[in-house]
Coordinates of C-alpha atoms in Angstrom, one line a residue:
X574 CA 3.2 -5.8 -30.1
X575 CA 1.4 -8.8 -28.0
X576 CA 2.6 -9.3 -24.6
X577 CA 4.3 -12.6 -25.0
X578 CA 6.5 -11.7 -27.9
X579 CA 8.4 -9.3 -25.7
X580 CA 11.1 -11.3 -24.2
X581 CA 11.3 -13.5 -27.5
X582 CA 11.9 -10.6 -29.2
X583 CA 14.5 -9.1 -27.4
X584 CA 16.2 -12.6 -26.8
X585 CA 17.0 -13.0 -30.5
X586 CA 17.9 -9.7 -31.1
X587 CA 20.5 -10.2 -27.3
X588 CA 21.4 -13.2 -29.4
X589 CA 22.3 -11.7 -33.0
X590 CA 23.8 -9.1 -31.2
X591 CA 25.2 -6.4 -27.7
X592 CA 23.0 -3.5 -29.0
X593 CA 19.4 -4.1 -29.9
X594 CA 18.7 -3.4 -33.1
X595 CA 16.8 0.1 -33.5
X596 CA 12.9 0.2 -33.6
X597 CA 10.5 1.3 -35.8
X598 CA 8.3 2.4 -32.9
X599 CA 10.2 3.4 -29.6
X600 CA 9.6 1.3 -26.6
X601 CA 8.6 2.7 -23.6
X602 CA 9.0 0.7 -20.3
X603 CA 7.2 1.4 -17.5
X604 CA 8.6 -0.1 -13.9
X605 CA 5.6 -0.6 -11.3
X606 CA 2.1 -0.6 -12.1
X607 CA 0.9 1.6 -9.3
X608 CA -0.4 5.7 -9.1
X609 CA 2.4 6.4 -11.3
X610 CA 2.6 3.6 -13.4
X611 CA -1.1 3.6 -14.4
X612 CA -1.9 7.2 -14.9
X613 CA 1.5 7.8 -16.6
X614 CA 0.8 5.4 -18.7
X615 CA -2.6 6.1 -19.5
X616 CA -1.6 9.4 -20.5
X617 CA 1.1 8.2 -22.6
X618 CA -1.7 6.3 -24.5
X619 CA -3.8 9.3 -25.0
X620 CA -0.8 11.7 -25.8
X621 CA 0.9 8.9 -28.3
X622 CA -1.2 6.4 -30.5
X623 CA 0.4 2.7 -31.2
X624 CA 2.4 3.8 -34.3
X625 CA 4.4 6.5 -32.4
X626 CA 5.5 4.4 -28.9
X627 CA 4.5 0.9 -27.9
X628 CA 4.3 1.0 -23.9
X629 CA 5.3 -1.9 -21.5
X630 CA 3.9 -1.7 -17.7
X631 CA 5.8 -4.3 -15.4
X632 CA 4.3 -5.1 -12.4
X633 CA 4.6 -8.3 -10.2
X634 CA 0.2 -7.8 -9.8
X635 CA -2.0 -7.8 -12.1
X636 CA -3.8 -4.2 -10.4
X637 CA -3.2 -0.8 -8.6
X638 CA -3.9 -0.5 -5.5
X639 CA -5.2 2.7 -4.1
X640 CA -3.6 3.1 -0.5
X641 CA -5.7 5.7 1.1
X642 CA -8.6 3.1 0.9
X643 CA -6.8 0.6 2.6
X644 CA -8.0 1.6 6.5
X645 CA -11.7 1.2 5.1
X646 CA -11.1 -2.1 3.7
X647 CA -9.4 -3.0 6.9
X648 CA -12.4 -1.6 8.2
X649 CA -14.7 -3.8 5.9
X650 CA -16.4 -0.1 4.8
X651 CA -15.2 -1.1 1.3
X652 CA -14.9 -4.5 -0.2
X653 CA -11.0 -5.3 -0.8
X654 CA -11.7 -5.7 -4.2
X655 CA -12.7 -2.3 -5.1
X656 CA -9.4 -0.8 -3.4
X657 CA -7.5 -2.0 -6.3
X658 CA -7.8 -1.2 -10.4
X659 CA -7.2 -4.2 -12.7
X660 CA -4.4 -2.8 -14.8
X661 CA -5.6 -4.7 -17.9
X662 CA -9.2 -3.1 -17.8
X663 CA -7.6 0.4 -16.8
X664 CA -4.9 0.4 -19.5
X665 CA -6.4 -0.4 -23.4
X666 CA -3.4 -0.9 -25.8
X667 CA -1.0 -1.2 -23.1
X668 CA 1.7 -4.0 -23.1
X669 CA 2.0 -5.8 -19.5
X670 CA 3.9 -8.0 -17.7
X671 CA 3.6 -9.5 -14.5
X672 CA 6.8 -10.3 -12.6
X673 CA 9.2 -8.6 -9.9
X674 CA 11.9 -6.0 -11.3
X675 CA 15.1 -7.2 -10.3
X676 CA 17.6 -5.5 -12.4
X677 CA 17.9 -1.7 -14.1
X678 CA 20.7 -1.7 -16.7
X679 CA 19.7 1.6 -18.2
X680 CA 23.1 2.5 -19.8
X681 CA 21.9 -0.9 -22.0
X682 CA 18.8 0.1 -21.9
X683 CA 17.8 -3.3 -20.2
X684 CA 15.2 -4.0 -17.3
X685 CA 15.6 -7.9 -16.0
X686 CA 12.1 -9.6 -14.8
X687 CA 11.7 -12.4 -12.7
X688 CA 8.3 -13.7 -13.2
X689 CA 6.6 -15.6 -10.5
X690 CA 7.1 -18.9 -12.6
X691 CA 9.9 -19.7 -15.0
X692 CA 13.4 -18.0 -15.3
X693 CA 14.6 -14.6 -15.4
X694 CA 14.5 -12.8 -18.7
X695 CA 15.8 -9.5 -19.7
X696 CA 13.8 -6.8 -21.9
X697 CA 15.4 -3.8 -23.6
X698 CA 13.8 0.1 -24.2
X699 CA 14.3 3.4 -25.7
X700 CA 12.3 5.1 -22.6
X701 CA 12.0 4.0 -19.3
X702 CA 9.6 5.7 -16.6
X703 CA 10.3 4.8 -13.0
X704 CA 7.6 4.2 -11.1
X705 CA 8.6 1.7 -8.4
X706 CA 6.9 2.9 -5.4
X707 CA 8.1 2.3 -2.0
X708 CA 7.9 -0.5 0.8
X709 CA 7.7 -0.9 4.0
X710 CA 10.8 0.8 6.2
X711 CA 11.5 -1.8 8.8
X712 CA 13.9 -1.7 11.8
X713 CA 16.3 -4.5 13.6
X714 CA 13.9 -4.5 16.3
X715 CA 13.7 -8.1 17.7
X716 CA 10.3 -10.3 16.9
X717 CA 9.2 -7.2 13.9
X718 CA 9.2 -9.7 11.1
X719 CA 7.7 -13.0 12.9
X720 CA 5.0 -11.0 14.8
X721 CA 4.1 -7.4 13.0
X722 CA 1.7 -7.0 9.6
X723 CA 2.6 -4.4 7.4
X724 CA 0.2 -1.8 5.9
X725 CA 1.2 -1.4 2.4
X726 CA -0.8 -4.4 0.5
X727 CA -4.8 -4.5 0.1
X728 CA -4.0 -8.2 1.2
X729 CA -2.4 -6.6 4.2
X730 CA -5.1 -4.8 5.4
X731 CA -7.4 -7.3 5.0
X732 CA -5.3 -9.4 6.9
X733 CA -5.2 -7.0 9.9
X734 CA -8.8 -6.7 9.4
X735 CA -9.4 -11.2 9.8
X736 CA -6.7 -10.5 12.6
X737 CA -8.9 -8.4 14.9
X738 CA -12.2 -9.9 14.0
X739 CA -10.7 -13.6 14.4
X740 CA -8.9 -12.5 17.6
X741 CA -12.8 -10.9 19.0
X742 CA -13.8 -14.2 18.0
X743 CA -11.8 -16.8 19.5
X744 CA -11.5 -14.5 23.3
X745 CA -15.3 -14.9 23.2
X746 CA -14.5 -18.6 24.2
X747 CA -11.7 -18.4 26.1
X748 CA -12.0 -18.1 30.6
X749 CA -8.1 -17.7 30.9
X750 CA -8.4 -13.6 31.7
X751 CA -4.5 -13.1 30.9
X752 CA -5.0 -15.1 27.2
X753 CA -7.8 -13.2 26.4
X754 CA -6.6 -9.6 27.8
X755 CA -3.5 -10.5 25.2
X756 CA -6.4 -11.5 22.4
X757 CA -7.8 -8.1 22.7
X758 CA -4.9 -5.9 22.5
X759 CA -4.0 -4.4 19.2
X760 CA -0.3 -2.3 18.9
X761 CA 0.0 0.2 15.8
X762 CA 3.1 1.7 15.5
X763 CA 3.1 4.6 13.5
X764 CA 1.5 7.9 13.8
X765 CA 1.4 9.1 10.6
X766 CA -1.6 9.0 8.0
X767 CA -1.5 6.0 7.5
X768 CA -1.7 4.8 11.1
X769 CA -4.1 7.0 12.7
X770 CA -6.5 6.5 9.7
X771 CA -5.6 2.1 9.7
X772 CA -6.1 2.7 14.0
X773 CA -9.5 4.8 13.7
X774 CA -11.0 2.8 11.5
X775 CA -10.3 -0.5 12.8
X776 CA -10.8 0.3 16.7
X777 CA -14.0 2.2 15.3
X778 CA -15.0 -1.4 13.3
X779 CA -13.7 -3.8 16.4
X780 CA -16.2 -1.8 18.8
X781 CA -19.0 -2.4 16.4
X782 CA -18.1 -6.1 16.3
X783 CA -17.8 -6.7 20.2
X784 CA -21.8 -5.9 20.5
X785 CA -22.8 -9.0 19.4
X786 CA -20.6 -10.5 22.0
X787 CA -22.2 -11.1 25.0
X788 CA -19.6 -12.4 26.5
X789 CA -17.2 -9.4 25.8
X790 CA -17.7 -5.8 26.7
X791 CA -16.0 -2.6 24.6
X792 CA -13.9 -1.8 27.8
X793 CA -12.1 -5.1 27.4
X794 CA -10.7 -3.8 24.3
X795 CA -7.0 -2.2 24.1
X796 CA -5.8 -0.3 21.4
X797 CA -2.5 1.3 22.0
X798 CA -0.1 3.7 19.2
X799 CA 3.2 4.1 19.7
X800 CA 4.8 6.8 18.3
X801 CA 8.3 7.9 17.9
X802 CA 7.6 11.4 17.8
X803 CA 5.8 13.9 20.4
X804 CA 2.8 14.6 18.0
X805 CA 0.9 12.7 15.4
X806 CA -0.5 13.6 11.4
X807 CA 2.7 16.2 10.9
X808 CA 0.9 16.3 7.4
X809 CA -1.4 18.7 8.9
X810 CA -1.6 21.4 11.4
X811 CA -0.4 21.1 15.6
X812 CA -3.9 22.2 16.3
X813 CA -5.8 19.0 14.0
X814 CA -3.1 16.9 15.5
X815 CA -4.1 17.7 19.1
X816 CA -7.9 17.2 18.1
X817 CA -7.1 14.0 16.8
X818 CA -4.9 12.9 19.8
X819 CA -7.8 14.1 21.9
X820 CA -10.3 11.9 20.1
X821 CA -8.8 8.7 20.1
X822 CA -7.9 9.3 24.3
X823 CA -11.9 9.9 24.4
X824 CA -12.1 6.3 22.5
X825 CA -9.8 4.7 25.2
X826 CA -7.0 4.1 23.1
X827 CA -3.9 4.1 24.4
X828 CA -1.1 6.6 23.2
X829 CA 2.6 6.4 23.6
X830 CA 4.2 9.9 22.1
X831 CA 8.3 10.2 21.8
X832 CA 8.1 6.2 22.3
X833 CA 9.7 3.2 20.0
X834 CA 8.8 -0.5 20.1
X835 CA 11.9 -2.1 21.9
X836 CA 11.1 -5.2 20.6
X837 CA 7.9 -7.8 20.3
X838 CA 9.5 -11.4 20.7
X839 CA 7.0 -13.9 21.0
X840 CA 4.1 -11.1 21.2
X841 CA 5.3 -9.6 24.4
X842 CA 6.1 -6.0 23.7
X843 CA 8.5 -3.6 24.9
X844 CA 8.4 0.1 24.6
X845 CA 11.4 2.3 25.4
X846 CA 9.7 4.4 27.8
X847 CA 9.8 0.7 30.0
X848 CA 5.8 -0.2 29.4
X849 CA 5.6 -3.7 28.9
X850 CA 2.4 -5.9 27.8
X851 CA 1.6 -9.0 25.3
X852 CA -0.8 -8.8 22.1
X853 CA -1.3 -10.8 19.1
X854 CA -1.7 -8.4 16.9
X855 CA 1.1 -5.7 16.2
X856 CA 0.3 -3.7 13.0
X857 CA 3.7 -1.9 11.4
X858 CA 2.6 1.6 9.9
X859 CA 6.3 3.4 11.1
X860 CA 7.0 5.0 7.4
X861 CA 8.2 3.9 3.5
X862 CA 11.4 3.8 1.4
X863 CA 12.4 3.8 -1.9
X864 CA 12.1 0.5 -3.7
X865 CA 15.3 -1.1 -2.5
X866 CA 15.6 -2.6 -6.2
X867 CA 16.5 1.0 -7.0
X868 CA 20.1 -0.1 -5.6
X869 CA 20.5 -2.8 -8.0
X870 CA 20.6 -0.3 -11.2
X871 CA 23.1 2.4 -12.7
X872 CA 20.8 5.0 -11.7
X873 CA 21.5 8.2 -9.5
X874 CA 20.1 7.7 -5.9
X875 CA 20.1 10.4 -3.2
X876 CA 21.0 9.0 0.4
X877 CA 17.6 8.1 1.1
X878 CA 17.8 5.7 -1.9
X879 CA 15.8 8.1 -4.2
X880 CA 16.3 8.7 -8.0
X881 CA 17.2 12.5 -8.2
X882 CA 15.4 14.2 -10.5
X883 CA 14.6 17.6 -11.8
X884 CA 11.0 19.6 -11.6
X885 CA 10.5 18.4 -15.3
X886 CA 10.7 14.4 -14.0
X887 CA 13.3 13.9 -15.8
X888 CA 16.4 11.7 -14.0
X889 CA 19.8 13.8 -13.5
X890 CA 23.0 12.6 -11.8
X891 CA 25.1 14.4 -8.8
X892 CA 26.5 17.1 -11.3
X893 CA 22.8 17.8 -12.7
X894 CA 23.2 15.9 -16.1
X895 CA 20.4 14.8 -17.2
X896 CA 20.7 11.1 -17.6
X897 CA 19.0 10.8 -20.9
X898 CA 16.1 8.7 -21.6
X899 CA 15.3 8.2 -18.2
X900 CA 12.1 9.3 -16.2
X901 CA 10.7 8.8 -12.2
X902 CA 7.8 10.3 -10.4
X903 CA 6.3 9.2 -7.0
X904 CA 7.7 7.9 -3.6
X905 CA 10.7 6.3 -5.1
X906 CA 11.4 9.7 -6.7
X907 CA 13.1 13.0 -5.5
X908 CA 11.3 15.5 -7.3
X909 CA 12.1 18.7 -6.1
X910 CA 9.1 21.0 -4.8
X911 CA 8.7 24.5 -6.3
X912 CA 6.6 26.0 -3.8
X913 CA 9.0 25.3 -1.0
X914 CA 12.5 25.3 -1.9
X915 CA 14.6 23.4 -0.5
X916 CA 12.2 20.7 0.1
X917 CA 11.2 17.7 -2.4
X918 CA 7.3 16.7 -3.0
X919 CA 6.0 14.5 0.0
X920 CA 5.4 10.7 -0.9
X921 CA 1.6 10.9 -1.4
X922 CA -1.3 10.2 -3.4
X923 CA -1.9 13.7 -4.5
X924 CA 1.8 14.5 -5.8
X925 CA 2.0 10.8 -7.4
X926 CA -0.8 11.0 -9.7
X927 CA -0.2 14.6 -10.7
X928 CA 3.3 13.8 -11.6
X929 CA 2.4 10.7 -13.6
X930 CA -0.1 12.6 -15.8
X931 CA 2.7 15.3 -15.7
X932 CA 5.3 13.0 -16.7
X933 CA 3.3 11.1 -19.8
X934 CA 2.6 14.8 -21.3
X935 CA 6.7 15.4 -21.0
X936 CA 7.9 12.5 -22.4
X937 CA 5.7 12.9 -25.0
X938 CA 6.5 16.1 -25.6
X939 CA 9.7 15.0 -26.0
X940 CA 9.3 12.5 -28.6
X941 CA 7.7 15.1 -30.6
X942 CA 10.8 17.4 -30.1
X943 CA 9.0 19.7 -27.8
X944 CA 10.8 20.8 -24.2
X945 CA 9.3 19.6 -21.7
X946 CA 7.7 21.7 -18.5
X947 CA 8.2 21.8 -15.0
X948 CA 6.3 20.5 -12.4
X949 CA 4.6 22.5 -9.5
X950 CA 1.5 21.5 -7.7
X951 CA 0.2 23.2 -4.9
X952 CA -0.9 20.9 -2.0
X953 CA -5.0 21.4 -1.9
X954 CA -4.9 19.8 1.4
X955 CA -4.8 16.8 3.8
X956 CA -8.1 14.7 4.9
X957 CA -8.1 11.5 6.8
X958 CA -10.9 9.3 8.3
X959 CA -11.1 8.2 11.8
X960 CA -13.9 6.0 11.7
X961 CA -17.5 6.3 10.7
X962 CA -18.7 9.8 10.5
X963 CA -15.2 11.2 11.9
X964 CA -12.5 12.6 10.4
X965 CA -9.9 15.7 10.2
X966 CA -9.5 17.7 7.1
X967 CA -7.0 20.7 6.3
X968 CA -7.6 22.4 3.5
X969 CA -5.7 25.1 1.1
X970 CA -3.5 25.3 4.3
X971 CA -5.6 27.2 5.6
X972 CA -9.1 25.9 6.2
X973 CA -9.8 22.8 9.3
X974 CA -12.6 20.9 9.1
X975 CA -13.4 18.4 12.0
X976 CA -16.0 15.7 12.6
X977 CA -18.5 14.5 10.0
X978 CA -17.8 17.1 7.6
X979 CA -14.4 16.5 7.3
X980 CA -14.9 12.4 6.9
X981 CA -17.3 13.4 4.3
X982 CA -14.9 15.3 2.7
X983 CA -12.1 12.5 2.8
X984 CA -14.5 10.2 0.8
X985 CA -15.8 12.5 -1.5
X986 CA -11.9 13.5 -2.7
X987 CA -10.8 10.1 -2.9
X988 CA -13.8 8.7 -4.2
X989 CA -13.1 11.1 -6.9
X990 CA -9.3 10.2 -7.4
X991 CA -9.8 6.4 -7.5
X992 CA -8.9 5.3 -11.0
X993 CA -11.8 4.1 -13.4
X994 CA -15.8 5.0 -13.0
X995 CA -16.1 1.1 -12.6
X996 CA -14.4 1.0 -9.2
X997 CA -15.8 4.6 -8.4
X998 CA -19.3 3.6 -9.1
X999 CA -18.7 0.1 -6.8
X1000 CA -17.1 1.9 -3.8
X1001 CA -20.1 4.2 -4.1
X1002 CA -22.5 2.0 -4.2
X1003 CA -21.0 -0.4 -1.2
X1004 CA -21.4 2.8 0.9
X1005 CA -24.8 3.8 -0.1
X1006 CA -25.6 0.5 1.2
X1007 CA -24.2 0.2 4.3
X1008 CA -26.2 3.1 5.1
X1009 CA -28.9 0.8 5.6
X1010 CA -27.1 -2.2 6.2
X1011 CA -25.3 -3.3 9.6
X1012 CA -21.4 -3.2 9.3
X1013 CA -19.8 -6.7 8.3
X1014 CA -18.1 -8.4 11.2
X1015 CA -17.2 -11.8 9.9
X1016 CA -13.7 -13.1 9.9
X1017 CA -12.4 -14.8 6.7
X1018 CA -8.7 -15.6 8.5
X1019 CA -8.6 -19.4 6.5
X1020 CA -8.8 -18.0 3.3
X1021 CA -5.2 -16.9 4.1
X1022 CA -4.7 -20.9 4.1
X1023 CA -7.4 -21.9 2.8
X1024 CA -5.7 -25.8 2.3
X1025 CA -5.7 -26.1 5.9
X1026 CA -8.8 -28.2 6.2
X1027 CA -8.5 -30.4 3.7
X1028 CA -5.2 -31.0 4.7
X1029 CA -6.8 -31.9 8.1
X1030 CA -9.2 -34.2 6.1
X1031 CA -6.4 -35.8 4.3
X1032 CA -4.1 -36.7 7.2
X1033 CA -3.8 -40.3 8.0
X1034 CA -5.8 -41.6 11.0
X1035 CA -4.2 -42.0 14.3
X1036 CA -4.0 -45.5 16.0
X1037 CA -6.3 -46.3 18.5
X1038 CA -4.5 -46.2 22.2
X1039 CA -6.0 -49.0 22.7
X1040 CA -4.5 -51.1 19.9
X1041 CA -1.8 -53.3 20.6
X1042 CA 1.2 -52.3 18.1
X1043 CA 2.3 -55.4 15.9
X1044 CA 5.7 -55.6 17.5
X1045 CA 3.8 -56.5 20.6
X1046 CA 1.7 -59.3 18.6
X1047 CA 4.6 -60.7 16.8
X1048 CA 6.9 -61.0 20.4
X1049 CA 3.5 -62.8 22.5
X1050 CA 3.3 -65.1 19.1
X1051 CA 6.7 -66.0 19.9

């Protein structure tokens, strides 16, 4: 069915009608076109051809972005574009639709869209996959939301990435020693993956940069983490941890373990162990939550604000019904782990795009009256990159790798995992040229308003001071 008959569709059947009228081939809605979105339905495509489900991806971007890239394109190692996966190259005889999810009616089987342009409209399925991801968890913390950048968003990182650059830039030309100390400090808060790897990478790309300042050295640079618990990268062993820790201290940067950000009015930031400083650049990396449009449906949450589910992906309530019809995988998901009872499958990249391709085969099982099978995936490790030719790698639980190995390892395994040989074959080939190439250390920060200029150019001209006004002229007439 083509994309734009969608909501017409269901509109007159809303109108003839409460219940849709029943489909020759079942619909399948999936919510969010990221890891689990894509490869679930991809695999749904494979599994099913277009006479035994028509499949809907909703998504307010047109693409996927593939997180653990993001510190190298805030790093300018990859170009932003090749981060992401345009969902209408990856996904061949796949319905989408581009707008924000802000309703889940699934006891009417109804999803409501609000696209970026126009009104609200409703759509109606027979399956629905929930694939919704998670955001940014924030705090009350005074000055967060005017001063921080998140981490979540390829347009994020490239923002921190103008941020730093544009900041190296403009302390270059400036004598005021106190405006250009608060210039070159940089706050990451967060001491998980995501911001040890988004804080190694840029520190390691700012150092590169500040060479071809004369004006600047590398010890005029401050990084500083902040960290509300006493270690960092829980994901992998106390021992990788402390060789990390001991890294970045050999790299001057500034650690603050068992520490929260107070607050960051106005850029001047205060920590709760009583350290106080300015910057102007804080970047927020201090964890995720569930989709918070999860709480706008008739779905079963956990406290966290998770659908619960069981190891088959299917969605079951408090008394471990299985809501029919219903499916979720990924970070908005609480899909129970197997291998360690007890516990649910940590929000990452490896568990998201195993339990999409897991989920597709279920549900299509399913529709062919087959049961479906549970899910178990043992973890085959944690890698991260700290920079060029750095890194820390665990692997099988059992095997640390530090140093060059390890960040060899980090790219080779994501390389490998980033959807479609188009975007493996350009990250590739971006690094086999800068292997050759100096880093990139330009700041683009006006393409974030890129209007600003000719807005500038457009403005009216001041008066000249020396012009009498015509009030003046009219009263010496007199």
């Amino acid at each position: 069915m083509p994309q734009n008959d969608l909501s017409s569709v269901d509109a007159a059947q809303n109108q003839a009608t409460a219940q849709p009228k029943p489909r020759k081939v079942p619909r399948i809605v999936v919510l969010g076109g990221g890891s689990v979105g894509l490869y679930s339905a991809r695999r749904l495509r494979k599994r099913l051809g277009k006479r035994e489900a028509a499949i809907v991806v909703v998504d307010p971007r047109p693409y996927m972005t593939y997180a653990p890239f993001l510190p190298e394109a805030a790093a300018g190692s990859i170009d932003g574009r090749h981060v992401v996966a345009p969902l209408r190259r990856a996904l061949r005889n796949v319905d989408l639709l581009q707008g924000m999810v802000t309703g889940i009616a699934h006891a009417d089987r109804k999803v409501t869209i609000q696209p970026e342009g126009g009104e609200a409209y409703s759509i109606t399925y027979d399956h629905l996959i929930v694939g919704l991801g998670s955001v940014a968890r924030t705090l009350p913390i005074p000055g967060l939301a005017e001063q921080a950048i998140g981490f979540k968003t390829v347009e994020e990182a490239i923002a921190v990435r103008n941020q730093v650059l544009n900041r190296i830039d403009v302390a270059s030309s400036t004598w005021d020693p106190e405006a250009r100390k608060r210039m070159l400090t940089f706050v990451f808060v967060g001491g998980g993956f995501a911001g040890i790897e988004a804080l190694g990478e840029v520190e390691d790309m700012a150092r590169a940069a500040v060479k071809y300042y004369p004006e600047l050295d590398a010890a005029d640079l401050r990084f500083v983490l902040v960290e509300g618990s006493p270690r960092i990268l829980p994901e992998v062993s106390e021992e990788l941890g402390g060789y990390t820790l001991e890294v970045l201290r050999k790299r001057n940067i500034e650690i603050h373990l068992s520490t929260f950000l107070s607050s960051c009015d106005d850029g001047h930031v205060v920590l709760s162990n009583k350290v106080e400083f300015d910057a102007d650049t804080i970047v927020w990396t201090a964890g995720v939550k569930a989709n918070p449009v999860l709480q706008d449906s008739d779905l079963p949450l956990d406290k966290l604000g998770r659908v619960t589910c069981l190891p088959t992906l299917q969605i079951v309530d408090a008394e471990g019904t299985v809501v029919p019809d219903a499916w979720a995988a990924g970070d908005c998901a609480a899909v129970p782990d197997l291998l360690n009872p007890g516990m649910f499958c940590p929000p990452n990249a490896q568990h998201a795009i195993r339990q999409a391709n897991h989920l597709g085969d279920n549900l299509a099982k399913v529709l062919r009256s087959a049961e479906p099978t549970e899910y178990s995936h043992k973890n085959v490790g944690a890698v991260a990159s700290l920079g060029m030719y750095k890194g820390v790698a665990q692997m099988f639980g059992r095997i640390k790798v530090r140093g060059p190995l390890a960040w060899v390892l980090h790219r080779t395994y994501h390389v490998m995992a980033m959807p479609t040989w188009n975007r493996k074959i350009r990250i590739m080939a971006g690094w086999t040229g800068a292997l050759f190439l100096r880093r990139e250390v330009i700041s683009l920060g006006s393409i974030h308003d890129p209007r600003a200029s000719f807005r500038a150019a457009s403005a009216a001209p001041k008066p000249k001071p020396d012009a009498a006004p015509d009030s003046a002229v009219t009263s010496h007439g007199k």
